[in-house]
Amino acid sequence: MDERRAYAPRVKALAASAAALAALLTCITASTGEAKRAPLTLRVMTRNLYLGANLDAIVQAKSSSEAFSAVEKGWAQVQANNFPLRARAIAREIGATRPDFVGFQELSLYRTQTPADFTVTPATTVALDYARELRKALAVRKLRYRFIGIRPETDAELPSGSPPTMDIRLTVRDGLLVRIDKKIKIRRVRTGSYSTTTPLFGGFVIAKRGWVLADATVAGRTFRVITTHLESFNDASQVAQGQELAEGPAQTKLPTVLLGDLNSRADGTGTPTHANLLAAGFQDAWPEAHPNDVGLTCCHGDDLRELGGPFYSRIDYVLLRNGFRAVAAGIVGQQPGDRISGLWPSDHAGLWARLRLP
């Protein structure tokens, strides 16, 4: 028998098997590639928590005694605006929307000292810690979140009362909260302050602003989330901080989500900070999801017990760059039904968004 004829069927069979194996490997490779690039859905929220009082009367005081009286009134308003109770409403919002990340502004820390010594010795007795109250409120609802970064910014201490009876120390902070019952891998957390600051009260107090960022991975997709709160007392400072933001923490090729109160109106009637960030390549999630709705987020009155009038501006944002797109967005803390025991959750509304990374 011709050996070539005997081996021919085997050769054909081996060739067919090799072709089938190659096709299978091609399918597996394609499937693996598709899995790595599977679309990612991410939920986020930005929430200004409100200091609990308006600081304008303190900042604009013409004398020390006037300022110290304003501090006393402000502290009384902080207590009346009752953040431990409001934290329960914020936790309720988080439970209803289940964001993967929450960017907080005005995550305040109040410390006191008696008797007053006008900052000779910094006050250390914690009277109210917003982060601690939020942790407690989230735990009551069995919502699994943790703060991965908190950035202290303005830290000011002034006597309260005329004559002063105690010192009140306020530390204003930004914070980034992450959901921990999902497979979110936090690769890096950084915090920082802008070099641009604003002197207040004759330079005795320096208003500082900053940011918190996290690089995270979900289902093989790595991205950056940033939260920030830009200046409200000085327009030039705010614009400069926006530039620092674009050239600093937001300077990355990673898909990026920016959560924050920019204090820059979306309609362009105030500072150009919002427009500058759009020019730097960011997209605004709200009009992307709601092109025919202005989406106002600010503000209720200083006294959160009052019903107040209609909102008048949009200064709270979810901004996106390098791939993320908004597929849905909503506002919380704006309707009377959002109140808790007659209190608004904050002077601002909260903004949430559901995002997609193709």
Tab-separated table of C-alpha atoms in Angstrom:
chain	number	residue	atom	x	y	z
A	1	MET	CA	0.000	0.000	0.000
A	2	ASP	CA	1.247	3.501	-0.851
A	3	GLU	CA	2.303	5.121	2.498
A	4	ARG	CA	1.304	8.557	1.202
A	5	ARG	CA	-2.276	7.327	0.681
A	6	ALA	CA	-2.320	5.752	4.152
A	7	TYR	CA	-1.295	8.965	5.870
A	8	ALA	CA	-3.442	11.322	3.792
A	9	PRO	CA	-6.666	10.891	5.864
A	10	ARG	CA	-4.716	11.470	9.061
A	11	VAL	CA	-3.146	14.615	7.685
A	12	LYS	CA	-6.542	15.931	6.630
A	13	ALA	CA	-7.972	15.143	10.075
A	14	LEU	CA	-5.105	16.896	11.828
A	15	ALA	CA	-5.479	19.906	9.559
A	16	ALA	CA	-9.198	20.085	10.295
A	17	SER	CA	-8.532	19.818	14.043
A	18	ALA	CA	-5.915	22.564	13.864
A	19	ALA	CA	-8.306	24.820	11.971
A	20	ALA	CA	-11.040	24.196	14.529
A	21	LEU	CA	-8.619	24.902	17.391
A	22	ALA	CA	-7.480	28.127	15.750
A	23	ALA	CA	-11.088	29.231	15.311
A	24	LEU	CA	-11.818	28.415	18.953
A	25	LEU	CA	-8.792	30.383	20.144
A	26	THR	CA	-9.867	33.313	17.988
A	27	CYS	CA	-13.311	33.262	19.610
A	28	ILE	CA	-11.837	33.014	23.104
A	29	THR	CA	-9.422	35.875	22.412
A	30	ALA	CA	-12.218	38.019	20.990
A	31	SER	CA	-14.459	37.233	23.945
A	32	THR	CA	-11.685	38.091	26.393
A	33	GLY	CA	-11.069	41.386	24.621
A	34	GLU	CA	-14.753	42.201	24.697
A	35	ALA	CA	-14.930	41.348	28.407
A	36	LYS	CA	-12.058	43.708	29.168
A	37	ARG	CA	-13.854	46.471	27.318
A	38	ALA	CA	-17.331	45.676	28.581
A	39	PRO	CA	-19.301	48.885	29.253
A	40	LEU	CA	-19.099	50.092	32.843
A	41	THR	CA	-22.013	51.641	34.720
A	42	LEU	CA	-21.152	53.940	37.619
A	43	ARG	CA	-23.430	55.862	39.988
A	44	VAL	CA	-22.185	59.048	41.624
A	45	MET	CA	-23.508	61.886	43.767
A	46	THR	CA	-22.296	65.332	44.774
A	47	ARG	CA	-23.603	66.830	48.041
A	48	ASN	CA	-22.898	70.178	49.660
A	49	LEU	CA	-23.827	69.621	53.322
A	50	TYR	CA	-24.047	73.302	54.414
A	51	LEU	CA	-21.986	74.655	57.287
A	52	GLY	CA	-25.233	75.213	59.165
A	53	ALA	CA	-24.939	79.002	59.121
A	54	ASN	CA	-24.197	81.822	56.697
A	55	LEU	CA	-20.756	83.309	57.389
A	56	ASP	CA	-21.360	86.620	55.609
A	57	ALA	CA	-22.167	88.519	58.816
A	58	ILE	CA	-18.851	87.400	60.318
A	59	VAL	CA	-16.780	88.087	57.206
A	60	GLN	CA	-18.344	91.524	56.675
A	61	ALA	CA	-18.170	92.651	60.322
A	62	LYS	CA	-16.718	96.147	60.838
A	63	SER	CA	-15.303	95.497	64.309
A	64	SER	CA	-14.166	92.664	66.545
A	65	SER	CA	-17.193	92.956	68.828
A	66	GLU	CA	-19.526	92.852	65.824
A	67	ALA	CA	-17.736	89.756	64.514
A	68	PHE	CA	-17.841	87.987	67.884
A	69	SER	CA	-21.575	88.667	68.206
A	70	ALA	CA	-22.059	87.275	64.698
A	71	VAL	CA	-20.114	84.141	65.697
A	72	GLU	CA	-22.477	83.629	68.639
A	73	LYS	CA	-25.541	83.964	66.398
A	74	GLY	CA	-23.985	81.722	63.778
A	75	TRP	CA	-23.275	78.972	66.304
A	76	ALA	CA	-26.868	79.139	67.510
A	77	GLN	CA	-28.017	78.731	63.908
A	78	VAL	CA	-25.701	75.740	63.392
A	79	GLN	CA	-27.321	74.055	66.378
A	80	ALA	CA	-30.843	74.907	65.196
A	81	ASN	CA	-30.038	73.469	61.767
A	82	ASN	CA	-29.233	70.208	63.573
A	83	PHE	CA	-26.829	68.240	61.407
A	84	PRO	CA	-27.215	64.948	63.331
A	85	LEU	CA	-30.857	65.004	62.214
A	86	ARG	CA	-30.012	66.180	58.703
A	87	ALA	CA	-27.456	63.376	58.366
A	88	ARG	CA	-30.348	60.937	58.562
A	89	ALA	CA	-31.935	62.608	55.525
A	90	ILE	CA	-28.627	62.483	53.626
A	91	ALA	CA	-28.329	58.763	54.436
A	92	ARG	CA	-31.880	58.292	53.175
A	93	GLU	CA	-30.907	59.954	49.874
A	94	ILE	CA	-27.882	57.692	49.562
A	95	GLY	CA	-30.010	54.645	50.305
A	96	ALA	CA	-32.492	55.638	47.604
A	97	THR	CA	-29.914	56.340	44.873
A	98	ARG	CA	-27.090	53.935	45.916
A	99	PRO	CA	-24.169	55.864	44.439
A	100	ASP	CA	-20.793	54.161	44.164
A	101	PHE	CA	-19.049	57.430	45.061
A	102	VAL	CA	-20.290	60.525	46.901
A	103	GLY	CA	-18.368	63.794	46.867
A	104	PHE	CA	-19.111	65.946	49.908
A	105	GLN	CA	-18.463	69.650	50.334
A	106	GLU	CA	-18.677	71.526	53.657
A	107	LEU	CA	-18.052	68.311	55.580
A	108	SER	CA	-17.691	70.468	58.656
A	109	LEU	CA	-15.926	69.931	61.968
A	110	TYR	CA	-16.762	72.214	64.907
A	111	ARG	CA	-14.625	72.383	68.023
A	112	THR	CA	-15.068	74.572	71.080
A	113	GLN	CA	-13.095	75.895	74.029
A	114	THR	CA	-14.175	77.524	77.272
A	115	PRO	CA	-13.162	80.086	78.356
A	116	ALA	CA	-12.300	82.013	75.211
A	117	ASP	CA	-8.628	82.830	74.622
A	118	PHE	CA	-8.809	84.083	71.007
A	119	THR	CA	-6.743	81.240	69.442
A	120	VAL	CA	-3.872	81.355	71.938
A	121	THR	CA	-4.642	77.656	72.409
A	122	PRO	CA	-6.519	75.995	69.522
A	123	ALA	CA	-9.904	74.561	70.486
A	124	THR	CA	-9.886	70.747	70.574
A	125	THR	CA	-13.210	69.693	72.114
A	126	VAL	CA	-15.302	68.233	69.289
A	127	ALA	CA	-18.799	69.693	69.369
A	128	LEU	CA	-19.989	68.507	65.950
A	129	ASP	CA	-18.303	66.279	63.353
A	130	TYR	CA	-20.274	65.885	60.130
A	131	ALA	CA	-18.257	62.839	59.022
A	132	ARG	CA	-18.950	61.028	62.280
A	133	GLU	CA	-22.670	61.813	62.098
A	134	LEU	CA	-22.848	60.550	58.514
A	135	ARG	CA	-21.109	57.307	59.435
A	136	LYS	CA	-23.651	56.746	62.196
A	137	ALA	CA	-26.632	57.556	59.961
A	138	LEU	CA	-25.400	55.231	57.204
A	139	ALA	CA	-24.795	52.431	59.706
A	140	VAL	CA	-28.352	52.724	61.043
A	141	ARG	CA	-29.612	52.060	57.505
A	142	LYS	CA	-27.060	49.260	57.049
A	143	LEU	CA	-25.547	51.105	54.086
A	144	ARG	CA	-21.961	49.979	53.581
A	145	TYR	CA	-19.845	53.010	52.784
A	146	ARG	CA	-16.564	54.455	54.020
A	147	PHE	CA	-14.662	57.693	53.649
A	148	ILE	CA	-11.510	57.112	51.616
A	149	GLY	CA	-10.322	60.710	51.769
A	150	ILE	CA	-11.086	63.837	53.796
A	151	ARG	CA	-9.264	67.095	53.116
A	152	PRO	CA	-9.188	69.868	55.775
A	153	GLU	CA	-9.274	73.306	54.221
A	154	THR	CA	-10.239	76.564	55.944
A	155	ASP	CA	-9.537	76.294	59.677
A	156	ALA	CA	-10.742	79.340	61.610
A	157	GLU	CA	-11.272	80.021	65.297
A	158	LEU	CA	-12.994	83.083	66.736
A	159	PRO	CA	-14.422	84.051	70.110
A	160	SER	CA	-18.191	83.816	70.496
A	161	GLY	CA	-20.260	86.475	72.235
A	162	SER	CA	-19.729	90.054	73.308
A	163	PRO	CA	-18.025	89.778	75.712
A	164	PRO	CA	-16.738	86.375	74.519
A	165	THR	CA	-17.603	83.326	76.589
A	166	MET	CA	-16.084	80.594	74.397
A	167	ASP	CA	-14.102	80.008	71.217
A	168	ILE	CA	-15.695	78.346	68.188
A	169	ARG	CA	-13.358	76.632	65.750
A	170	LEU	CA	-14.619	75.625	62.309
A	171	THR	CA	-12.673	73.345	59.990
A	172	VAL	CA	-14.220	73.116	56.523
A	173	ARG	CA	-13.473	69.873	54.682
A	174	ASP	CA	-14.138	67.999	51.449
A	175	GLY	CA	-14.700	64.253	51.582
A	176	LEU	CA	-15.005	61.309	49.215
A	177	LEU	CA	-17.223	58.391	50.207
A	178	VAL	CA	-17.141	54.995	48.466
A	179	ARG	CA	-19.543	52.083	48.489
A	180	ILE	CA	-17.839	48.978	49.908
A	181	ASP	CA	-20.394	46.254	49.162
A	182	LYS	CA	-19.386	46.334	45.487
A	183	LYS	CA	-16.167	45.205	43.832
A	184	ILE	CA	-14.517	48.609	43.675
A	185	LYS	CA	-10.733	48.515	43.982
A	186	ILE	CA	-9.259	51.787	45.198
A	187	ARG	CA	-5.797	52.067	43.675
A	188	ARG	CA	-4.768	55.503	44.889
A	189	VAL	CA	-6.146	58.329	47.017
A	190	ARG	CA	-4.700	61.832	47.014
A	191	THR	CA	-5.746	65.102	48.612
A	192	GLY	CA	-4.445	68.597	48.081
A	193	SER	CA	-5.048	72.312	48.447
A	194	TYR	CA	-5.054	75.031	45.814
A	195	SER	CA	-2.257	77.565	46.061
A	196	THR	CA	-4.800	80.346	45.475
A	197	THR	CA	-6.349	81.427	48.785
A	198	THR	CA	-8.561	84.293	49.944
A	199	PRO	CA	-7.834	86.462	53.012
A	200	LEU	CA	-10.883	87.210	55.158
A	201	PHE	CA	-11.520	89.280	58.269
A	202	GLY	CA	-8.594	91.576	57.566
A	203	GLY	CA	-6.309	88.642	56.795
A	204	PHE	CA	-6.837	87.036	60.188
A	205	VAL	CA	-8.605	84.123	58.473
A	206	ILE	CA	-7.349	82.594	55.226
A	207	ALA	CA	-10.002	80.805	53.176
A	208	LYS	CA	-8.438	77.695	51.650
A	209	ARG	CA	-9.947	75.290	49.132
A	210	GLY	CA	-8.855	71.855	48.024
A	211	TRP	CA	-9.752	68.513	46.536
A	212	VAL	CA	-9.840	64.756	47.076
A	213	LEU	CA	-9.273	62.241	44.284
A	214	ALA	CA	-9.315	58.477	43.956
A	215	ASP	CA	-8.186	56.249	41.118
A	216	ALA	CA	-10.383	53.166	41.154
A	217	THR	CA	-10.974	50.016	39.135
A	218	VAL	CA	-14.287	48.267	38.525
A	219	ALA	CA	-14.560	45.212	36.261
A	220	GLY	CA	-11.148	45.882	34.784
A	221	ARG	CA	-11.864	49.551	33.972
A	222	THR	CA	-9.771	52.158	35.796
A	223	PHE	CA	-10.986	55.733	36.233
A	224	ARG	CA	-10.576	58.817	38.428
A	225	VAL	CA	-13.126	60.478	40.721
A	226	ILE	CA	-12.470	63.974	42.107
A	227	THR	CA	-14.457	66.102	44.526
A	228	THR	CA	-13.850	69.800	45.147
A	229	HIS	CA	-15.433	73.019	46.404
A	230	LEU	CA	-14.267	76.265	44.815
A	231	GLU	CA	-14.180	79.736	46.344
A	232	SER	CA	-17.384	81.699	46.929
A	233	PHE	CA	-16.035	84.884	48.558
A	234	ASN	CA	-13.745	86.018	45.721
A	235	ASP	CA	-14.395	85.509	42.010
A	236	ALA	CA	-10.773	85.868	40.893
A	237	SER	CA	-9.677	83.265	43.423
A	238	GLN	CA	-12.343	80.880	42.210
A	239	VAL	CA	-11.329	81.224	38.557
A	240	ALA	CA	-7.682	80.629	39.466
A	241	GLN	CA	-8.610	77.554	41.504
A	242	GLY	CA	-10.556	76.202	38.543
A	243	GLN	CA	-7.426	76.549	36.433
A	244	GLU	CA	-5.378	74.762	39.099
A	245	LEU	CA	-7.978	71.998	39.141
A	246	ALA	CA	-7.794	71.485	35.376
A	247	GLU	CA	-3.995	71.513	35.360
A	248	GLY	CA	-3.545	69.486	38.552
A	249	PRO	CA	-5.798	66.703	39.862
A	250	ALA	CA	-7.852	66.596	36.654
A	251	GLN	CA	-4.754	66.312	34.453
A	252	THR	CA	-4.991	62.636	33.506
A	253	LYS	CA	-5.792	60.425	30.539
A	254	LEU	CA	-8.006	58.259	32.741
A	255	PRO	CA	-11.782	58.533	32.355
A	256	THR	CA	-12.621	61.205	34.924
A	257	VAL	CA	-15.634	62.183	37.025
A	258	LEU	CA	-15.570	65.576	38.763
A	259	LEU	CA	-18.046	66.077	41.622
A	260	GLY	CA	-18.388	69.459	43.200
A	261	ASP	CA	-19.810	72.810	44.100
A	262	LEU	CA	-17.947	75.135	41.752
A	263	ASN	CA	-19.797	78.307	42.846
A	264	SER	CA	-19.969	79.146	39.139
A	265	ARG	CA	-23.413	79.419	37.576
A	266	ALA	CA	-24.146	77.226	34.581
A	267	ASP	CA	-26.029	80.003	32.790
A	268	GLY	CA	-22.834	82.040	32.485
A	269	THR	CA	-24.101	85.006	34.490
A	270	GLY	CA	-21.358	84.689	37.099
A	271	THR	CA	-17.769	83.551	36.827
A	272	PRO	CA	-16.357	81.727	33.767
A	273	THR	CA	-15.101	78.770	35.831
A	274	HIS	CA	-17.767	76.324	34.624
A	275	ALA	CA	-17.264	77.383	31.003
A	276	ASN	CA	-13.489	77.115	31.385
A	277	LEU	CA	-13.774	73.500	32.525
A	278	LEU	CA	-16.022	72.699	29.573
A	279	ALA	CA	-13.423	74.287	27.301
A	280	ALA	CA	-10.834	72.025	28.946
A	281	GLY	CA	-12.742	68.994	27.680
A	282	PHE	CA	-15.289	68.245	30.393
A	283	GLN	CA	-18.926	67.461	29.605
A	284	ASP	CA	-21.732	68.479	31.950
A	285	ALA	CA	-23.764	65.436	33.016
A	286	TRP	CA	-27.000	67.278	33.784
A	287	PRO	CA	-27.766	68.762	30.322
A	288	GLU	CA	-26.495	65.547	28.762
A	289	ALA	CA	-29.208	63.636	30.638
A	290	HIS	CA	-31.799	66.472	30.694
A	291	PRO	CA	-31.244	68.780	27.709
A	292	ASN	CA	-34.486	70.699	28.331
A	293	ASP	CA	-34.259	71.131	32.121
A	294	VAL	CA	-32.120	73.807	33.808
A	295	GLY	CA	-31.595	71.578	36.880
A	296	LEU	CA	-31.304	74.246	39.596
A	297	THR	CA	-29.481	73.105	42.756
A	298	CYS	CA	-29.227	76.232	44.906
A	299	CYS	CA	-30.444	77.242	47.388
A	300	HIS	CA	-32.782	77.052	50.362
A	301	GLY	CA	-32.504	79.790	53.000
A	302	ASP	CA	-29.962	79.951	55.823
A	303	ASP	CA	-32.552	78.675	58.309
A	304	LEU	CA	-33.384	75.160	57.134
A	305	ARG	CA	-36.569	75.160	59.207
A	306	GLU	CA	-38.110	77.656	56.787
A	307	LEU	CA	-39.797	76.486	53.600
A	308	GLY	CA	-38.037	79.188	51.592
A	309	GLY	CA	-38.491	80.262	47.999
A	310	PRO	CA	-37.585	78.677	44.653
A	311	PHE	CA	-34.033	77.755	43.711
A	312	TYR	CA	-32.223	80.293	41.568
A	313	SER	CA	-28.961	78.781	40.258
A	314	ARG	CA	-27.128	75.641	39.202
A	315	ILE	CA	-23.664	75.526	40.764
A	316	ASP	CA	-23.386	71.850	41.768
A	317	TYR	CA	-22.011	69.575	39.087
A	318	VAL	CA	-21.087	66.159	37.836
A	319	LEU	CA	-18.580	66.813	35.047
A	320	LEU	CA	-17.146	64.074	32.822
A	321	ARG	CA	-14.062	63.674	30.667
A	322	ASN	CA	-12.190	61.009	28.699
A	323	GLY	CA	-15.051	58.656	27.988
A	324	PHE	CA	-17.794	58.771	30.607
A	325	ARG	CA	-21.301	59.700	29.457
A	326	ALA	CA	-24.398	60.456	31.543
A	327	VAL	CA	-27.390	58.197	30.899
A	328	ALA	CA	-29.517	59.458	33.805
A	329	ALA	CA	-29.399	62.142	36.490
A	330	GLY	CA	-31.607	63.450	39.255
A	331	ILE	CA	-31.890	66.005	42.040
A	332	VAL	CA	-32.593	65.246	45.703
A	333	GLY	CA	-33.321	67.462	48.682
A	334	GLN	CA	-35.415	69.968	46.758
A	335	GLN	CA	-39.015	68.876	47.351
A	336	PRO	CA	-40.955	69.390	50.617
A	337	GLY	CA	-41.191	65.616	51.011
A	338	ASP	CA	-37.394	65.479	51.260
A	339	ARG	CA	-37.448	67.339	54.578
A	340	ILE	CA	-36.914	65.563	57.885
A	341	SER	CA	-38.791	66.781	60.971
A	342	GLY	CA	-39.283	70.125	59.251
A	343	LEU	CA	-35.638	70.561	58.199
A	344	TRP	CA	-34.198	70.598	54.706
A	345	PRO	CA	-31.256	68.171	54.390
A	346	SER	CA	-29.036	71.094	53.306
A	347	ASP	CA	-29.251	74.540	51.763
A	348	HIS	CA	-28.200	72.932	48.450
A	349	ALA	CA	-29.886	70.107	46.620
A	350	GLY	CA	-27.907	66.971	45.894
A	351	LEU	CA	-27.166	65.816	42.365
A	352	TRP	CA	-26.799	62.159	41.377
A	353	ALA	CA	-25.962	60.670	37.997
A	354	ARG	CA	-25.764	57.258	36.404
A	355	LEU	CA	-22.798	57.117	34.068
A	356	ARG	CA	-21.651	54.780	31.331
A	357	LEU	CA	-18.115	54.145	30.151
A	358	PRO	CA	-18.298	52.395	26.749
